[in-house]
């Protein structure tokens, strides 16, 4: 089975480089345009179903893609929701010198917990479909990056808005999936 992991379109907080986490920030105008562009690019590639997290930025992106591709309304995948950044949500990602600020706070969801819940959700999606199914999942940058990092065994790149990463089920792989592309770059 093939799963296309897509990061939602841009929000104002993305444009401002602010941590969103589970704060429900909607798509901005650019994010809506990105979703429409992605929907057209995905047309005719055999996708049969689409999932999204319950946050509006992911769900709206998935709805736009679904309509353009004649897919059923997106199914909700709550365990693929963005990592909780706790009290850091809304904070800048970079300091005044352009250096990435540390995400070290007791209210931030630990990476291993994010990976465990996200992989469990992806396995659940995989078991609900035939081996030759091809589905899309609209989720969030941190979740996708952490899943890819786990599957690749090395730190995955930053995930851009509307970039697609592709994973496939593989019973011989330790986590049950292999990565075919990350952030639009071919892996294997």
Short mmCIF file of C-alpha atoms in Angstrom, two decimals:
data_model
loop_
_atom_site.label_atom_id
_atom_site.label_comp_id
_atom_site.label_asym_id
_atom_site.label_seq_id
_atom_site.Cartn_x
_atom_site.Cartn_y
_atom_site.Cartn_z
CA UNK A 1 0.00 0.00 0.00
CA UNK A 2 1.15 3.52 -0.78
CA UNK A 3 0.47 6.49 1.49
CA UNK A 4 1.11 10.07 0.36
CA UNK A 5 1.82 12.22 3.41
CA UNK A 6 1.09 15.87 2.64
CA UNK A 7 1.72 18.83 4.89
CA UNK A 8 -1.18 21.30 4.98
CA UNK A 9 -1.09 24.64 3.19
CA UNK A 10 0.38 27.80 4.67
CA UNK A 11 -1.12 29.65 7.64
CA UNK A 12 -0.30 33.11 8.93
CA UNK A 13 1.73 31.50 11.72
CA UNK A 14 3.75 29.53 9.16
CA UNK A 15 4.47 32.78 7.33
CA UNK A 16 5.51 34.39 10.63
CA UNK A 17 7.64 31.35 11.67
CA UNK A 18 5.63 30.74 14.83
CA UNK A 19 5.07 27.36 16.49
CA UNK A 20 1.49 26.26 15.84
CA UNK A 21 1.20 22.86 17.43
CA UNK A 22 -2.41 22.12 18.22
CA UNK A 23 -3.53 25.74 18.06
CA UNK A 24 -6.13 25.70 15.29
CA UNK A 25 -4.74 28.31 12.92
CA UNK A 26 -6.62 28.35 9.57
CA UNK A 27 -5.10 28.46 6.11
CA UNK A 28 -4.31 31.92 4.81
CA UNK A 29 -4.97 32.97 1.19
CA UNK A 30 -1.62 31.59 0.05
CA UNK A 31 -2.38 28.29 1.81
CA UNK A 32 -5.71 28.02 0.01
CA UNK A 33 -3.95 28.65 -3.33
CA UNK A 34 -1.32 26.04 -2.47
CA UNK A 35 -4.03 23.48 -1.68
CA UNK A 36 -5.75 24.18 -5.01
CA UNK A 37 -2.43 23.84 -6.89
CA UNK A 38 -1.64 20.57 -5.12
CA UNK A 39 -5.13 19.25 -5.84
CA UNK A 40 -4.62 19.81 -9.56
CA UNK A 41 -1.17 18.20 -9.51
CA UNK A 42 -2.55 15.10 -7.75
CA UNK A 43 -5.34 14.60 -10.27
CA UNK A 44 -5.28 11.33 -12.16
CA UNK A 45 -2.66 9.56 -10.05
CA UNK A 46 -4.87 6.79 -8.67
CA UNK A 47 -5.52 8.10 -5.17
CA UNK A 48 -8.63 6.43 -3.77
CA UNK A 49 -9.15 8.02 -0.36
CA UNK A 50 -7.95 10.93 1.74
CA UNK A 51 -7.45 11.37 5.47
CA UNK A 52 -6.81 14.51 7.49
CA UNK A 53 -6.27 15.55 11.05
CA UNK A 54 -9.10 17.45 12.75
CA UNK A 55 -7.21 20.77 12.75
CA UNK A 56 -8.78 23.13 10.22
CA UNK A 57 -5.57 23.78 8.27
CA UNK A 58 -5.20 20.06 7.47
CA UNK A 59 -8.88 19.33 7.03
CA UNK A 60 -9.46 22.28 4.66
CA UNK A 61 -6.42 21.29 2.59
CA UNK A 62 -7.77 17.72 2.36
CA UNK A 63 -11.26 18.94 1.43
CA UNK A 64 -9.88 20.98 -1.47
CA UNK A 65 -7.82 18.01 -2.69
CA UNK A 66 -10.79 15.64 -2.33
CA UNK A 67 -13.17 17.81 -4.37
CA UNK A 68 -10.67 18.32 -7.21
CA UNK A 69 -9.87 14.59 -7.34
CA UNK A 70 -13.39 13.20 -6.95
CA UNK A 71 -12.52 11.57 -3.63
CA UNK A 72 -14.94 10.98 -0.78
CA UNK A 73 -15.01 13.52 2.03
CA UNK A 74 -11.81 13.24 4.10
CA UNK A 75 -11.79 10.72 6.94
CA UNK A 76 -10.47 12.11 10.22
CA UNK A 77 -7.22 10.68 11.61
CA UNK A 78 -7.02 12.24 15.09
CA UNK A 79 -3.75 10.55 16.09
CA UNK A 80 -1.91 12.27 13.25
CA UNK A 81 -2.67 15.69 14.75
CA UNK A 82 0.31 18.01 15.14
CA UNK A 83 2.73 17.66 18.01
CA UNK A 84 1.65 19.64 21.04
CA UNK A 85 4.11 22.42 21.75
CA UNK A 86 2.27 23.26 24.96
CA UNK A 87 3.09 26.68 26.35
CA UNK A 88 5.43 27.37 23.40
CA UNK A 89 2.59 27.52 20.87
CA UNK A 90 2.59 30.92 19.23
CA UNK A 91 6.27 31.50 20.07
CA UNK A 92 8.77 32.34 17.33
CA UNK A 93 10.74 29.46 15.80
CA UNK A 94 13.89 31.58 15.26
CA UNK A 95 15.71 34.19 17.34
CA UNK A 96 16.71 37.65 16.09
CA UNK A 97 19.88 36.18 14.55
CA UNK A 98 17.96 33.58 12.54
CA UNK A 99 19.02 30.71 14.80
CA UNK A 100 16.40 28.06 15.54
CA UNK A 101 15.21 28.34 19.14
CA UNK A 102 15.30 25.15 21.23
CA UNK A 103 12.02 23.35 21.72
CA UNK A 104 12.75 22.34 25.26
CA UNK A 105 9.86 22.79 27.67
CA UNK A 106 8.05 20.38 29.99
CA UNK A 107 4.72 21.08 28.26
CA UNK A 108 6.00 19.98 24.81
CA UNK A 109 4.90 16.50 23.69
CA UNK A 110 7.96 14.20 23.64
CA UNK A 111 9.11 13.06 20.20
CA UNK A 112 8.83 9.31 20.99
CA UNK A 113 5.16 9.79 21.91
CA UNK A 114 4.48 11.63 18.65
CA UNK A 115 6.15 8.87 16.63
CA UNK A 116 4.32 6.08 18.47
CA UNK A 117 0.85 7.54 18.01
CA UNK A 118 1.49 8.58 14.40
CA UNK A 119 2.86 5.18 13.34
CA UNK A 120 -0.06 3.46 15.07
CA UNK A 121 -2.46 5.70 13.11
CA UNK A 122 -0.68 4.96 9.82
CA UNK A 123 -0.78 1.21 10.54
CA UNK A 124 -4.51 1.51 11.24
CA UNK A 125 -5.02 3.25 7.90
CA UNK A 126 -2.94 0.59 6.15
CA UNK A 127 -4.91 -2.30 7.64
CA UNK A 128 -8.18 -0.68 6.53
CA UNK A 129 -7.13 -0.91 2.85
CA UNK A 130 -6.03 -3.48 0.29
CA UNK A 131 -2.32 -3.93 -0.38
CA UNK A 132 -2.58 -2.09 -3.71
CA UNK A 133 -4.49 0.91 -2.31
CA UNK A 134 -3.12 4.44 -2.64
CA UNK A 135 -4.32 6.96 -0.08
CA UNK A 136 -3.45 10.51 0.87
CA UNK A 137 -2.99 11.78 4.42
CA UNK A 138 -2.92 15.53 5.11
CA UNK A 139 -1.09 16.15 8.36
CA UNK A 140 1.52 18.43 9.89
CA UNK A 141 5.20 19.17 9.44
CA UNK A 142 6.52 17.95 12.79
CA UNK A 143 4.51 14.73 12.70
CA UNK A 144 5.57 13.90 9.14
CA UNK A 145 9.22 14.78 9.80
CA UNK A 146 9.35 12.69 12.99
CA UNK A 147 7.74 9.68 11.28
CA UNK A 148 10.16 9.95 8.34
CA UNK A 149 13.10 10.29 10.73
CA UNK A 150 12.04 7.10 12.50
CA UNK A 151 11.59 5.19 9.25
CA UNK A 152 14.79 6.47 7.60
CA UNK A 153 17.04 6.13 10.63
CA UNK A 154 18.41 9.65 10.09
CA UNK A 155 16.99 13.14 10.60
CA UNK A 156 14.50 13.92 7.85
CA UNK A 157 14.49 17.41 6.32
CA UNK A 158 12.13 20.24 7.20
CA UNK A 159 8.75 19.51 5.62
CA UNK A 160 7.49 22.35 3.43
CA UNK A 161 3.86 23.36 3.14
CA UNK A 162 2.10 21.09 0.62
CA UNK A 163 5.20 18.93 0.10
CA UNK A 164 4.38 15.26 -0.31
CA UNK A 165 6.34 12.39 1.17
CA UNK A 166 5.50 8.84 0.15
CA UNK A 167 5.72 5.73 2.30
CA UNK A 168 4.79 2.16 1.44
CA UNK A 169 3.89 -0.77 3.62
CA UNK A 170 6.63 -3.37 3.88
CA UNK A 171 6.36 -6.29 6.29
CA UNK A 172 10.12 -6.79 6.21
CA UNK A 173 10.79 -3.25 7.48
CA UNK A 174 11.17 -2.80 11.23
CA UNK A 175 8.34 -0.26 11.53
CA UNK A 176 6.24 -1.81 8.74
CA UNK A 177 6.86 1.03 6.25
CA UNK A 178 9.59 2.16 3.87
CA UNK A 179 10.12 5.72 2.67
CA UNK A 180 9.99 6.32 -1.09
CA UNK A 181 10.24 10.12 -1.00
CA UNK A 182 10.64 12.79 1.65
CA UNK A 183 9.52 16.38 1.20
CA UNK A 184 9.25 15.74 -2.52
CA UNK A 185 12.75 14.25 -2.87
CA UNK A 186 13.06 10.69 -4.16
CA UNK A 187 14.59 8.27 -1.64
CA UNK A 188 14.18 4.90 -3.32
#
